[in-house]
CSV table of C-alpha atoms in Angstrom, one decimal:
chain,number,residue,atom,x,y,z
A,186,UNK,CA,0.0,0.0,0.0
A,187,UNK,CA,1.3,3.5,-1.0
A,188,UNK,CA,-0.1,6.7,0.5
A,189,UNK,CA,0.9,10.0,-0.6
A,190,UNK,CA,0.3,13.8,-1.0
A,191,UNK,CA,1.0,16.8,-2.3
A,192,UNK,CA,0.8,20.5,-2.8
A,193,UNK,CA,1.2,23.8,-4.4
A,194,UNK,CA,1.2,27.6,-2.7
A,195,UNK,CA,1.7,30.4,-4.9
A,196,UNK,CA,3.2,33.4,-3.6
A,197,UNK,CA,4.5,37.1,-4.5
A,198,UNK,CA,7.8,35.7,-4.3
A,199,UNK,CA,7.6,32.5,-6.0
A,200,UNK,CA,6.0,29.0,-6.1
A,201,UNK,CA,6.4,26.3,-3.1
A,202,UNK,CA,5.5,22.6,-4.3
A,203,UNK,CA,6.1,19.7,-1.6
A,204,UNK,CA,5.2,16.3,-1.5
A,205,UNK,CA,5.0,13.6,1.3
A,206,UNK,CA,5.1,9.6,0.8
A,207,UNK,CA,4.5,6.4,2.8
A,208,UNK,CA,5.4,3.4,1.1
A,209,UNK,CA,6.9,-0.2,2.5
A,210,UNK,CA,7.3,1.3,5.9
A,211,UNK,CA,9.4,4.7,4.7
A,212,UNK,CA,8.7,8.0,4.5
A,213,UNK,CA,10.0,10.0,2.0
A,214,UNK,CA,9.4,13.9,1.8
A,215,UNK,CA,10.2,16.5,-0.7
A,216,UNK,CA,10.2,20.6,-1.4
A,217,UNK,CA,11.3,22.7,-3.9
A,218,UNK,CA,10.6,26.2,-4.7
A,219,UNK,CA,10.8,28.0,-7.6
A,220,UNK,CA,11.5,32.0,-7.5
A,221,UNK,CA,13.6,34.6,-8.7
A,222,UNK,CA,16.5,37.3,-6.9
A,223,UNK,CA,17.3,40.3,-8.4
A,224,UNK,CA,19.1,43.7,-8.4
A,225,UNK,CA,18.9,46.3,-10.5
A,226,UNK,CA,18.9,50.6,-9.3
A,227,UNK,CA,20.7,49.3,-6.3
A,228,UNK,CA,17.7,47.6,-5.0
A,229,UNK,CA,17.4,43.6,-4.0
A,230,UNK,CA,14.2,42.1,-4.6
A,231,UNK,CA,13.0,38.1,-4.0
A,232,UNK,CA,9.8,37.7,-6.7
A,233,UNK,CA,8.2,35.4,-9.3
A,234,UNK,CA,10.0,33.3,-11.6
A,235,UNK,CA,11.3,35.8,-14.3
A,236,UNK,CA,11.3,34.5,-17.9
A,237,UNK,CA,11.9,37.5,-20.2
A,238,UNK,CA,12.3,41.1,-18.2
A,239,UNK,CA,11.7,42.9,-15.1
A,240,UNK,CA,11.4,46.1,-12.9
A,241,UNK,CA,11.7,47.1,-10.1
A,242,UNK,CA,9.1,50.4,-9.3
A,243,UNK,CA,9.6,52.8,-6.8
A,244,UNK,CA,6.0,54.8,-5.4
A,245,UNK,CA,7.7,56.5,-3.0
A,246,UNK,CA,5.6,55.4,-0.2
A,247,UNK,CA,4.3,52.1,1.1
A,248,UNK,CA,0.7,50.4,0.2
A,249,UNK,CA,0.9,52.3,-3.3
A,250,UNK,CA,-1.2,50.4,-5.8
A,251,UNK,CA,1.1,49.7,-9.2
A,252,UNK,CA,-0.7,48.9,-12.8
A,253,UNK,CA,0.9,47.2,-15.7
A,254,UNK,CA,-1.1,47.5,-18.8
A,255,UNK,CA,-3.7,49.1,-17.3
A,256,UNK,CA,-4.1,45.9,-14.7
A,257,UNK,CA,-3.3,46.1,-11.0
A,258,UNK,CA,-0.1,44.4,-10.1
A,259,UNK,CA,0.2,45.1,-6.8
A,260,UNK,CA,1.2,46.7,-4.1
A,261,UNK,CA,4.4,48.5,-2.8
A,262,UNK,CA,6.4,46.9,0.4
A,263,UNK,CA,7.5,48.9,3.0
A,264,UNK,CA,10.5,50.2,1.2
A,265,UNK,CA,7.3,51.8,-0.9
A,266,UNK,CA,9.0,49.5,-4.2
A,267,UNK,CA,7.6,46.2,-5.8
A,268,UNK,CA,8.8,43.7,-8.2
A,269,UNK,CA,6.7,43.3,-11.6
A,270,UNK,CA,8.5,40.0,-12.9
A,271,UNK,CA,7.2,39.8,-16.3
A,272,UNK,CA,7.7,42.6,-18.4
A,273,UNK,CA,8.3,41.8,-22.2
A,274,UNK,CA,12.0,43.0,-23.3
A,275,UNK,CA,12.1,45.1,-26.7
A,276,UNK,CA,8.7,46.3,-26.3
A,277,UNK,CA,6.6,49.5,-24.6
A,278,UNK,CA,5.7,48.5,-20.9
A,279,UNK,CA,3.1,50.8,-19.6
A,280,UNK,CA,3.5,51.2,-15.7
A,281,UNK,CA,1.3,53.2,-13.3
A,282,UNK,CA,0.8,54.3,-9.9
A,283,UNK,CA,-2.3,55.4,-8.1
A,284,UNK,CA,-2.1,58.8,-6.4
A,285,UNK,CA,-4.4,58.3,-4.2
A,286,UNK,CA,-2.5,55.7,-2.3
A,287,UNK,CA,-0.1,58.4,-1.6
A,288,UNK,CA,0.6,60.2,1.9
A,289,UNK,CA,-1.2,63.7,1.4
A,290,UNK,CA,2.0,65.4,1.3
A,291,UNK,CA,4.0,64.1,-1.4
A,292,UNK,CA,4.8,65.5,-4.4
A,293,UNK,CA,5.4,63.3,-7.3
A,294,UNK,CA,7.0,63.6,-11.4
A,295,UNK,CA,4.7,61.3,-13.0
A,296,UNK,CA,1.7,58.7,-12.7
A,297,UNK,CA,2.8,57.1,-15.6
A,298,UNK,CA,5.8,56.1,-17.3
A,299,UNK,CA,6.4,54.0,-20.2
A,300,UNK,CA,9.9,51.5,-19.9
A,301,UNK,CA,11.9,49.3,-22.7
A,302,UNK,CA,13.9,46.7,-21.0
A,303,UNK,CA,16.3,44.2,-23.1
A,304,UNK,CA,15.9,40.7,-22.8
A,305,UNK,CA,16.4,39.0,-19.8
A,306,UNK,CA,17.8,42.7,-18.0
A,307,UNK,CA,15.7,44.8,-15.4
A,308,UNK,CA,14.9,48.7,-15.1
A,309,UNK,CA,14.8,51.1,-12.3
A,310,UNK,CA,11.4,52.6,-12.2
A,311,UNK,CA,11.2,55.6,-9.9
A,312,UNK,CA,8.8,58.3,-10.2
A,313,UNK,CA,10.4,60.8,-8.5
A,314,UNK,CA,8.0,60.8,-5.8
A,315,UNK,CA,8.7,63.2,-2.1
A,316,UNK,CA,7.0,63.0,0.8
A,317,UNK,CA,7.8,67.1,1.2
A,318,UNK,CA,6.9,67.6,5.2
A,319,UNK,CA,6.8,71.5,4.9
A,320,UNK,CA,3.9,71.7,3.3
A,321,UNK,CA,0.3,73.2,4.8
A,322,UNK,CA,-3.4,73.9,3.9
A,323,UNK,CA,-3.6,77.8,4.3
A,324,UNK,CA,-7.4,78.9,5.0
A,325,UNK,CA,-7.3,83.0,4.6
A,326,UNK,CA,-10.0,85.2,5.6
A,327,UNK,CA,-9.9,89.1,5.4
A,328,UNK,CA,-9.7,91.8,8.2
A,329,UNK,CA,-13.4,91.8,8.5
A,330,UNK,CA,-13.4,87.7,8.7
A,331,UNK,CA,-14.9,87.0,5.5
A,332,UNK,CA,-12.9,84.1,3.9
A,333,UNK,CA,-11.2,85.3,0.7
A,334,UNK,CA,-12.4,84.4,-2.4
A,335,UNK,CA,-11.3,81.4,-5.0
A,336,UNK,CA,-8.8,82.4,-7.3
A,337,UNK,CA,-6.7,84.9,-5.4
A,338,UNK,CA,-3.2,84.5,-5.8
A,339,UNK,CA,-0.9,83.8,-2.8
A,340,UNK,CA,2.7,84.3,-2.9
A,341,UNK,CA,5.4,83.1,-0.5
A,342,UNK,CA,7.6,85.8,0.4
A,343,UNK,CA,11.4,84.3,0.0
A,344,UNK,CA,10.4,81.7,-2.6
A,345,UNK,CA,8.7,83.9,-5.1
A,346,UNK,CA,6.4,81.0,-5.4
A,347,UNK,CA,3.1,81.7,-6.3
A,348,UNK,CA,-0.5,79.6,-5.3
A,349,UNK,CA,-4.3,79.9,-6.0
A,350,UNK,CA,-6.8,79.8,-3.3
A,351,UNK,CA,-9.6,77.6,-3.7
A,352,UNK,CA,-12.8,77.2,-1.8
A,353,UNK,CA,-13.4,78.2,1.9
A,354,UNK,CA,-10.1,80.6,1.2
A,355,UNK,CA,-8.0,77.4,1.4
A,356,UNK,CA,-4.5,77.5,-0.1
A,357,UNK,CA,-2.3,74.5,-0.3
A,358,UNK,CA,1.1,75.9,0.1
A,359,UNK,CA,4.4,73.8,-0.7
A,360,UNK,CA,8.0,74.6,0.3
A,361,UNK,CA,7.1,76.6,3.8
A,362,UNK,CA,9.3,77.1,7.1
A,363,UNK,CA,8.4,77.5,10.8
A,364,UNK,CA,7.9,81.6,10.2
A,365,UNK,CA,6.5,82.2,7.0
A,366,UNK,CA,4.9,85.7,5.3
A,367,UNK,CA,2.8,85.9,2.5
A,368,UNK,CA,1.2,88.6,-0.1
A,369,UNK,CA,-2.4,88.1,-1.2
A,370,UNK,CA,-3.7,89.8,-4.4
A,371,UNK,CA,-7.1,89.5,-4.7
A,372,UNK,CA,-10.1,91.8,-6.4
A,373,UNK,CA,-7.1,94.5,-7.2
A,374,UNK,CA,-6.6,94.9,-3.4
A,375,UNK,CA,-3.2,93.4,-1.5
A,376,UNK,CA,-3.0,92.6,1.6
A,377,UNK,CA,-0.1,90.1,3.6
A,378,UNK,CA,-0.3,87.7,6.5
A,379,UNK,CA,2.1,85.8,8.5
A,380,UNK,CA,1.7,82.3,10.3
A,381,UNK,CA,3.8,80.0,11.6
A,382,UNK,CA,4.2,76.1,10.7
A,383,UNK,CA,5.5,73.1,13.2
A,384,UNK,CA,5.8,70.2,10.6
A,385,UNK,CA,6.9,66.8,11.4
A,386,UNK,CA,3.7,64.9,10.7
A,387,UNK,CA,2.5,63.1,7.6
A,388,UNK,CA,-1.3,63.9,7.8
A,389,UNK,CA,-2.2,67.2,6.6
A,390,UNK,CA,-1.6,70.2,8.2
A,391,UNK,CA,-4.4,72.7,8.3
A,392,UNK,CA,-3.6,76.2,9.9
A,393,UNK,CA,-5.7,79.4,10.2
A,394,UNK,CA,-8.2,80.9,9.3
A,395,UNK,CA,-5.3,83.3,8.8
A,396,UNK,CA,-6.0,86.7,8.7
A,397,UNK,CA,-4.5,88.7,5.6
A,398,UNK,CA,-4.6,92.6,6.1
């Protein structure tokens, strides 16, 4: 009598198949797994079996949702990169990320890029994305209180950058320090405010209303 049994479990990094056997009174017992080890951008990554091309994505941030083709693919690791093992060499590869798996204050390049590996080689996919702490959401109101209207243009004082308020007089404001001053021109009227920003956080900062006078 011969008793025996086997199985599969499929992976992100690869393929486990193991078997188990009783026969005559011995027990026999077997593993292999079938994967793939790369490096490529400086980056190490354990994945899939590769059998033409590969990448290796950076998002940035962890929990970042990738597309190949137009088809999720997964998602980034805690180093915010993932492997996609099966790129074809030679030919357009369309790769994507999803914004809106980004932390609210990063700034990225691009969503999409579009990569032409050779056979059997990998590619270092980054898309220049930076999680830029000194950033805030700016509400602005007037010396009466009335919150300023949408459209008014906001410029940093020592940057020279220059921002649009939206609704609710909020401004999202990039590049900002702990004291910060800025000029409002709105309706042909000026006016400037000052705030202060303690960053450290990766949630959103909201500060004011502010007032601009």
């Amino acid at each position: 009598r011969r008793t025996s049994a086997s199985g599969s479990v499929r992976t992100s990094k690869g393929v486990l198949d193991a078997n188990i056997s009783q026969a005559e009174g011995a027990l026999r017992a077997n593993a292999a797994f079938d994967g793939a080890l790369v490096m490529t951008g400086g980056s190490i990554m354990a994945g899939r079996h590769i059998h033409d091309s590969f990448a290796i994505v950076d998002a940035g941030a962890a929990g970042v949702a990738v597309e190949y083709e137009n088809r999720f693919a997964g998602r980034t690791g805690s180093n915010g990169k993932i492997l996609l093992p099966s790129l074809n060499a030679y030919q357009k590869n369309k790769i994507a990320i999803d914004v809106a798996d980004l932390p609210i204050n990063a700034d990225f390049e691009e969503t999409e890029m579009i990569v032409v590996p050779r056979e059997l080689s990998g590619v270092a996919v980054s898309f220049g994305v930076k999680k830029d702490q000194k950033a805030a959401l700016v509400i602005l109101a007037d010396a009466q209180g009335n919150l300023l209207p949408e459209s008014a243009e906001v410029t940093l004082e020592g940057s020279g950058e220059s921002f649009l308020t939206g609704y609710d007089g909020q401004v999202y404001l990039t590049g900002i320090e702990p004291e910060n001053a800025i000029t409002v021109k709105h309706g042909g009227n000026q006016c400037r405010a000052t705030f202060s920003y303690d960053g450290g956080s990766e949630s959103q900062t909201t500060i004011g209303p502010v007032t601009c006078s």
